[in-house]
Amino acid sequence: MRRVLLLHGPNLNLLGQREADVYGRQTLRDIDTAVQQLARREGVQVTIKQSNREGQLVDWIQDARGRYDAIVINPAGYTHTSVALRDAIAAVSIPTIEVHLSNIYGREEFRQHSYIAGVAVCQISGFGPLS
Ligand code: DQA
C-alpha cells in the first residue's frame, strides 16, 4: 500500500474560525476526515500532521525518508518565507505536492511567490478543501 504524509503548516489548526471568507467554514478535522475517506477508497495509507513550527515541519520531512512514498504539504505562511522547508524537501527526494486552499496568485503580492514550488512536483492552489 502506498504511504502518503500530509503536512499542514501554521495557523491551519484554526480553519473554520480563521478568515472564513478566504479559507471557508470547514475545520481542519473536517478536511482530514474527508482525506482519510478518500485514502481508504483509493487504497492509500495517509498520515496527517499539523504544526505551527517550521523546525517541526523540517523534522517530519527529514523523518519521512524510507517511510513515505509521497508528501503532500500545505506550508501555509512558510510557503512565502522558508528556505529551510524548501531545502528539506529537496534533501529527501520524496515526490512532494504543494497545496493551498486559496489561490495564492489572486491574492497579495507577497503570497504570489512560493519557495516550495521549485522543489515540488506540482502545486494545487485555489480549490478550497478540495485542494
Ligand atoms: C495558504 C495560503 C498562504 O498564503 C497562507 O499564509 C496560509 C494558507 C492556503 O492554504 O491558501 O496560511 O497556504
XYZ file of N, CA, C and O and ligand atoms in Angstrom:
537
model
N 0.839 -1.198 0.000
C 0.000 0.000 0.000
C 0.883 1.260 0.000
O 1.844 1.321 0.759
N 0.551 2.207 -0.853
C 1.345 3.431 -0.886
C 1.094 4.271 0.371
O -0.013 4.327 0.873
N 2.166 4.917 0.819
C 2.087 5.690 2.059
C 2.311 7.170 1.760
O 3.320 7.527 1.126
N 1.396 7.978 2.228
C 1.463 9.424 1.976
C 1.503 10.162 3.311
O 0.741 9.836 4.233
N 2.396 11.142 3.403
C 2.456 12.018 4.578
C 1.828 13.353 4.202
O 2.283 14.013 3.261
N 0.768 13.730 4.912
C 0.099 15.022 4.673
C 0.464 15.967 5.808
O 0.168 15.688 6.977
N 1.114 17.067 5.457
C 1.544 18.045 6.470
C 0.778 19.354 6.306
O 0.710 19.904 5.195
N 0.243 19.835 7.408
C -0.425 21.136 7.438
C 0.454 22.107 8.222
O 0.866 21.804 9.348
N 0.697 23.272 7.652
C 1.555 24.265 8.298
C 0.816 25.178 9.262
O -0.307 24.889 9.680
N 1.466 26.297 9.607
C 0.979 27.158 10.686
C -0.388 27.775 10.428
O -0.716 28.138 9.297
N -1.143 27.864 11.500
C -2.468 28.511 11.547
C -3.570 27.696 10.875
O -4.739 28.069 10.969
N -3.216 26.591 10.244
C -4.260 25.776 9.621
C -5.086 25.039 10.673
O -6.203 24.612 10.400
N -4.557 24.949 11.897
C -5.351 24.406 13.004
C -6.559 25.297 13.312
O -7.496 24.860 13.951
N -6.532 26.536 12.830
C -7.644 27.460 13.107
C -8.668 27.515 11.973
O -9.572 28.362 11.996
N -8.528 26.641 10.992
C -9.502 26.656 9.884
C -10.916 26.509 10.435
O -11.153 25.749 11.371
N -11.836 27.241 9.787
C -13.216 27.241 10.274
C -13.512 28.487 11.085
O -14.615 29.010 11.044
N -12.471 28.965 11.809
C -12.624 30.209 12.583
C -11.842 31.323 11.910
O -12.116 32.497 12.073
N -10.812 30.956 11.184
C -9.834 31.896 10.683
C -10.238 32.408 9.294
O -10.379 31.609 8.372
N -10.409 33.727 9.124
C -10.676 34.335 7.811
C -11.569 33.436 6.950
O -11.173 33.019 5.856
N -12.781 33.188 7.443
C -13.672 32.229 6.766
C -13.998 32.670 5.343
O -14.267 31.827 4.476
N -13.965 33.984 5.090
C -14.237 34.466 3.729
C -13.147 34.000 2.752
O -13.401 33.842 1.551
N -11.945 33.758 3.251
C -10.833 33.299 2.394
C -10.723 31.773 2.417
O -10.571 31.132 1.371
N -10.824 31.186 3.619
C -10.493 29.762 3.770
C -11.714 28.861 3.981
O -11.559 27.643 4.041
N -12.900 29.470 4.103
C -14.111 28.670 4.238
C -14.413 28.292 5.681
O -13.688 28.666 6.607
N -15.487 27.536 5.852
C -16.006 27.219 7.192
C -15.593 25.821 7.657
O -15.827 25.446 8.793
N -15.009 25.037 6.774
C -14.622 23.682 7.188
C -13.433 23.738 8.140
O -12.497 24.508 7.925
N -13.483 22.903 9.147
C -12.354 22.830 10.084
C -11.284 21.886 9.519
O -11.548 21.120 8.572
N -10.127 21.926 10.156
C -9.057 21.010 9.729
C -9.490 19.556 9.946
O -9.195 18.687 9.129
N -10.226 19.352 11.019
C -10.717 17.989 11.290
C -11.656 17.517 10.168
O -11.576 16.370 9.730
N -12.523 18.423 9.681
C -13.418 18.074 8.557
C -12.587 17.658 7.336
O -12.884 16.658 6.662
N -11.558 18.462 7.058
C -10.731 18.188 5.876
C -9.987 16.863 6.048
O -9.954 16.031 5.134
N -9.437 16.656 7.235
C -8.681 15.420 7.475
C -9.582 14.184 7.377
O -9.168 13.141 6.860
N -10.819 14.316 7.854
C -11.774 13.198 7.754
C -12.045 12.869 6.287
O -12.044 11.699 5.883
N -12.252 13.926 5.484
C -12.513 13.708 4.051
C -11.297 13.086 3.366
O -11.429 12.186 2.522
N -10.100 13.534 3.750
C -8.872 12.970 3.165
C -8.758 11.489 3.515
O -8.439 10.658 2.655
N -9.034 11.143 4.760
C -8.918 9.738 5.178
C -9.927 8.864 4.451
O -9.619 7.732 4.081
N -11.142 9.421 4.226
C -12.156 8.648 3.481
C -11.685 8.390 2.052
O -11.783 7.285 1.528
N -11.159 9.443 1.428
C -10.651 9.311 0.051
C -9.508 8.302 0.008
O -9.442 7.444 -0.886
N -8.616 8.395 0.998
C -7.463 7.478 1.035
C -7.921 6.026 1.148
O -7.382 5.148 0.471
N -8.928 5.803 1.980
C -9.444 4.423 2.119
C -9.981 3.913 0.788
O -9.704 2.791 0.386
N -10.749 4.794 0.108
C -11.314 4.388 -1.198
C -10.213 4.066 -2.198
O -10.328 3.174 -3.012
N -9.117 4.833 -2.136
C -8.022 4.683 -3.109
C -6.991 3.650 -2.676
O -6.023 3.403 -3.397
N -7.145 3.111 -1.484
C -6.177 2.130 -1.006
C -4.818 2.737 -0.707
O -3.778 2.128 -0.951
N -4.830 3.945 -0.164
C -3.599 4.649 0.191
C -3.595 4.859 1.702
O -4.638 5.132 2.298
N -2.416 4.713 2.303
C -2.311 4.961 3.745
C -1.824 6.394 3.962
O -0.749 6.764 3.476
N -2.604 7.205 4.670
C -2.229 8.615 4.873
C -1.983 8.883 6.350
O -2.808 8.532 7.195
N -0.860 9.522 6.635
C -0.574 10.016 7.981
C -0.670 11.539 7.923
O -0.076 12.159 7.032
N -1.404 12.125 8.872
C -1.657 13.569 8.822
C -1.092 14.235 10.074
O -1.333 13.774 11.194
N -0.344 15.342 9.862
C 0.238 16.084 10.985
C 0.099 17.578 10.732
O 0.138 18.009 9.572
N -0.032 18.324 11.805
C -0.074 19.802 11.687
C 0.885 20.399 12.705
O 0.971 19.926 13.845
N 1.615 21.441 12.284
C 2.440 22.171 13.244
C 2.493 23.647 12.893
O 2.462 24.022 11.716
N 2.610 24.449 13.940
C 2.824 25.879 13.757
C 4.310 26.206 13.705
O 4.670 27.371 13.544
N 5.169 25.194 13.845
C 6.615 25.444 13.955
C 7.384 24.921 12.739
O 7.258 23.759 12.353
N 8.194 25.801 12.204
C 8.974 25.492 10.997
C 9.908 24.296 11.230
O 9.980 23.378 10.402
N 10.632 24.321 12.354
C 11.596 23.251 12.632
C 10.920 21.888 12.762
O 11.482 20.868 12.353
N 9.726 21.890 13.337
C 8.981 20.630 13.461
C 8.625 20.078 12.077
O 8.755 18.886 11.814
N 8.210 20.957 11.191
C 7.877 20.522 9.830
C 9.125 19.979 9.128
O 9.077 18.951 8.445
N 10.256 20.666 9.316
C 11.529 20.190 8.741
C 11.856 18.795 9.288
O 12.218 17.889 8.525
N 11.703 18.604 10.586
C 11.986 17.285 11.193
C 11.094 16.201 10.590
O 11.560 15.101 10.283
N 9.817 16.502 10.437
C 8.900 15.487 9.880
C 9.266 15.159 8.438
O 9.163 14.001 8.019
N 9.660 16.161 7.660
C 10.062 15.901 6.264
C 11.315 15.015 6.257
O 11.401 14.028 5.514
N 12.287 15.336 7.101
C 13.503 14.504 7.155
C 13.183 13.072 7.577
O 13.710 12.110 7.015
N 12.291 12.935 8.560
C 11.950 11.602 9.068
C 11.145 10.783 8.055
O 10.951 9.571 8.250
N 10.627 11.447 7.021
C 9.791 10.740 6.025
C 10.620 9.809 5.148
O 10.068 8.908 4.500
N 11.949 10.004 5.133
C 12.807 9.163 4.278
C 12.641 7.688 4.609
O 12.757 7.287 5.772
N 12.331 6.903 3.596
C 12.182 5.460 3.779
C 10.844 5.060 4.368
O 10.545 3.875 4.502
N 10.042 6.036 4.767
C 8.747 5.722 5.403
C 7.553 6.070 4.532
O 6.472 5.513 4.728
N 7.734 7.058 3.636
C 6.602 7.516 2.814
C 7.001 7.557 1.346
O 8.154 7.831 1.002
N 5.986 7.317 0.499
C 6.208 7.354 -0.949
C 5.984 8.754 -1.505
O 6.453 9.065 -2.603
N 5.207 9.558 -0.792
C 4.921 10.925 -1.255
C 4.579 11.800 -0.061
O 4.128 11.308 0.984
N 4.839 13.095 -0.237
C 4.454 14.084 0.774
C 3.486 15.059 0.112
O 3.708 15.477 -1.036
N 2.423 15.390 0.831
C 1.529 16.473 0.418
C 1.629 17.518 1.521
O 1.467 17.192 2.701
N 1.925 18.751 1.144
C 2.129 19.773 2.176
C 1.428 21.074 1.823
O 1.517 21.547 0.687
N 0.685 21.595 2.811
C 0.263 22.996 2.743
C 1.181 23.746 3.699
O 0.970 23.725 4.913
N 2.209 24.404 3.171
C 3.179 25.065 4.048
C 2.646 26.361 4.663
O 3.335 27.001 5.453
N 1.432 26.754 4.244
C 0.778 27.961 4.767
C 1.751 29.151 4.669
O 2.396 29.332 3.633
N 1.881 29.930 5.737
C 2.713 31.137 5.665
C 4.171 30.854 5.321
O 4.856 31.696 4.718
N 4.650 29.653 5.657
C 6.054 29.320 5.356
C 6.317 29.160 3.854
O 7.473 29.170 3.425
N 5.237 29.016 3.083
C 5.370 28.973 1.623
C 6.209 30.147 1.119
O 7.049 30.007 0.218
N 5.958 31.300 1.737
C 6.483 32.556 1.204
C 7.761 33.006 1.912
O 8.280 34.077 1.617
N 8.229 32.208 2.877
C 9.386 32.645 3.675
C 10.466 31.588 3.850
O 11.592 31.932 4.191
N 10.127 30.296 3.666
C 11.004 29.272 4.242
C 11.948 28.582 3.257
O 11.579 27.622 2.556
N 13.193 29.034 3.273
C 14.247 28.320 2.546
C 14.496 26.965 3.226
O 14.797 25.974 2.558
N 14.331 26.921 4.541
C 14.581 25.674 5.285
C 13.615 24.557 4.862
O 14.030 23.395 4.697
N 12.354 24.877 4.681
C 11.394 23.856 4.220
C 11.727 23.418 2.797
O 11.676 22.239 2.465
N 12.057 24.376 1.954
C 12.439 24.042 0.575
C 13.634 23.087 0.578
O 13.647 22.076 -0.125
N 14.658 23.428 1.374
C 15.864 22.600 1.420
C 15.560 21.195 1.934
O 16.124 20.210 1.446
N 14.669 21.105 2.928
C 14.311 19.787 3.476
C 13.643 18.934 2.399
O 13.967 17.752 2.240
N 12.731 19.526 1.651
C 12.032 18.779 0.587
C 13.032 18.344 -0.484
O 13.016 17.198 -0.946
N 13.931 19.248 -0.861
C 14.946 18.902 -1.866
C 15.854 17.791 -1.344
O 16.260 16.894 -2.095
N 16.155 17.811 -0.054
C 17.106 16.860 0.525
C 16.563 15.437 0.534
O 17.323 14.486 0.359
N 15.257 15.269 0.762
C 14.737 13.905 0.956
C 14.371 13.194 -0.345
O 14.161 11.983 -0.358
N 14.264 13.944 -1.420
C 13.942 13.331 -2.728
C 12.678 12.473 -2.683
O 12.630 11.397 -3.296
N 11.686 12.889 -1.943
C 10.376 12.224 -1.947
C 9.441 13.122 -2.754
O 9.390 14.333 -2.476
N 8.726 12.578 -3.751
C 7.844 13.436 -4.544
C 6.885 14.207 -3.621
O 6.212 13.603 -2.789
N 6.872 15.512 -3.780
C 6.116 16.375 -2.864
C 5.164 17.269 -3.646
O 5.554 17.880 -4.645
N 3.931 17.298 -3.185
C 2.898 18.125 -3.817
C 2.563 19.266 -2.867
O 2.283 19.043 -1.687
N 2.624 20.488 -3.384
C 2.308 21.687 -2.594
C 0.836 22.025 -2.799
O 0.381 22.090 -3.945
N 0.113 22.223 -1.715
C -1.309 22.566 -1.849
C -1.644 23.837 -1.069
O -1.030 24.131 -0.037
N -2.620 24.557 -1.595
C -3.166 25.737 -0.915
C -4.674 25.738 -1.077
O -5.188 25.425 -2.162
N -5.355 26.134 -0.026
C -6.814 26.274 -0.098
C -7.181 27.434 -1.023
O -8.045 27.321 -1.884
N -6.541 28.574 -0.805
C -6.836 29.771 -1.601
C -5.941 29.792 -2.841
O -4.929 29.086 -2.901
N -6.341 30.612 -3.812
C -5.497 30.813 -4.993
C -4.455 31.875 -4.659
O -4.747 33.070 -4.677
N -3.242 31.436 -4.337
C -2.231 32.387 -3.848
C -1.859 33.412 -4.921
O -1.371 34.486 -4.595
N -2.136 33.100 -6.193
C -1.781 34.030 -7.279
C -2.826 35.120 -7.477
O -2.593 36.075 -8.227
N -3.969 34.986 -6.790
C -5.004 36.023 -6.871
C -5.019 36.894 -5.634
O -5.943 37.675 -5.449
N -4.007 36.753 -4.790
C -4.001 37.461 -3.504
C -2.869 38.487 -3.453
O -2.382 38.915 -4.483
N -2.473 38.884 -2.249
C -1.436 39.914 -2.102
C -0.156 39.481 -2.829
O 0.134 38.293 -2.934
N 0.622 40.482 -3.228
C 1.833 40.186 -3.991
C 2.784 39.255 -3.226
O 3.396 38.368 -3.819
N 2.899 39.467 -1.903
C 3.869 38.651 -1.154
C 3.493 37.176 -1.137
O 4.334 36.316 -0.897
N 2.213 36.861 -1.405
C 1.799 35.451 -1.429
C 2.033 34.813 -2.803
O 1.853 33.611 -2.985
N 2.377 35.620 -3.785
C 2.459 35.091 -5.145
C 3.800 34.430 -5.429
O 4.010 33.877 -6.500
N 4.707 34.491 -4.454
C 5.974 33.762 -4.604
C 6.005 32.597 -3.622
O 5.738 32.770 -2.435
N 6.343 31.419 -4.141
C 6.469 30.232 -3.292
C 7.905 29.725 -3.336
O 8.434 29.439 -4.415
N 8.518 29.588 -2.159
C 9.845 28.962 -2.085
C 9.753 27.456 -2.327
O 10.750 26.812 -2.629
N 8.534 26.917 -2.170
C 8.364 25.462 -2.244
C 8.185 24.989 -3.689
O 8.588 23.880 -4.048
N 7.561 25.835 -4.519
C 7.143 25.403 -5.863
C 8.290 24.783 -6.665
O 8.083 23.791 -7.369
N 9.480 25.330 -6.546
C 10.615 24.859 -7.342
C 11.089 23.458 -6.997
O 11.796 22.825 -7.781
N 10.693 22.947 -5.820
C 11.112 21.599 -5.442
C 9.914 20.635 -5.358
O 10.073 19.461 -4.999
N 8.727 21.148 -5.677
C 7.515 20.304 -5.653
C 7.272 19.746 -7.049
O 7.635 20.371 -8.053
N 6.634 18.560 -7.115
C 6.317 18.008 -8.441
C 5.155 18.763 -9.064
O 5.029 18.831 -10.283
N 4.275 19.304 -8.212
C 3.215 20.166 -8.724
C 2.631 20.981 -7.581
O 2.937 20.727 -6.410
N 1.819 21.950 -7.963
C 1.171 22.795 -6.958
C -0.328 22.829 -7.269
O -0.719 22.976 -8.421
N -1.133 22.667 -6.229
C -2.591 22.744 -6.369
C -3.044 23.894 -5.489
O -2.789 23.906 -4.284
N -3.713 24.878 -6.080
C -3.982 26.119 -5.347
C -5.340 26.661 -5.739
O -5.620 26.819 -6.935
N -6.190 26.911 -4.752
C -7.400 27.664 -5.046
C -8.688 26.865 -5.061
O -9.747 27.418 -5.353
N -8.646 25.597 -4.708
C -9.860 24.779 -4.734
C -10.457 24.559 -3.347
O -11.216 23.620 -3.140
N -10.082 25.426 -2.401
C -10.600 25.274 -1.054
C -10.246 23.902 -0.499
O -9.180 23.363 -0.806
N -11.135 23.304 0.296
C -10.832 21.984 0.882
C -10.572 20.920 -0.184
O -9.912 19.921 0.088
N -11.064 21.120 -1.399
C -10.800 20.140 -2.454
C -9.342 20.147 -2.909
O -8.856 19.165 -3.464
N -8.646 21.248 -2.659
C -7.192 21.262 -2.959
C -6.514 20.147 -2.183
O -5.590 19.505 -2.677
C -2.466 29.148 2.424
C -2.053 30.443 1.718
C -0.944 31.127 2.474
O -0.591 32.347 1.828
C -1.390 31.465 3.886
O -0.316 32.025 4.614
C -1.983 30.314 4.598
C -2.831 29.373 3.875
C -3.677 28.483 1.730
O -3.918 27.313 2.009
O -4.386 29.134 0.971
O -1.866 30.191 5.811
O -1.375 28.225 2.343
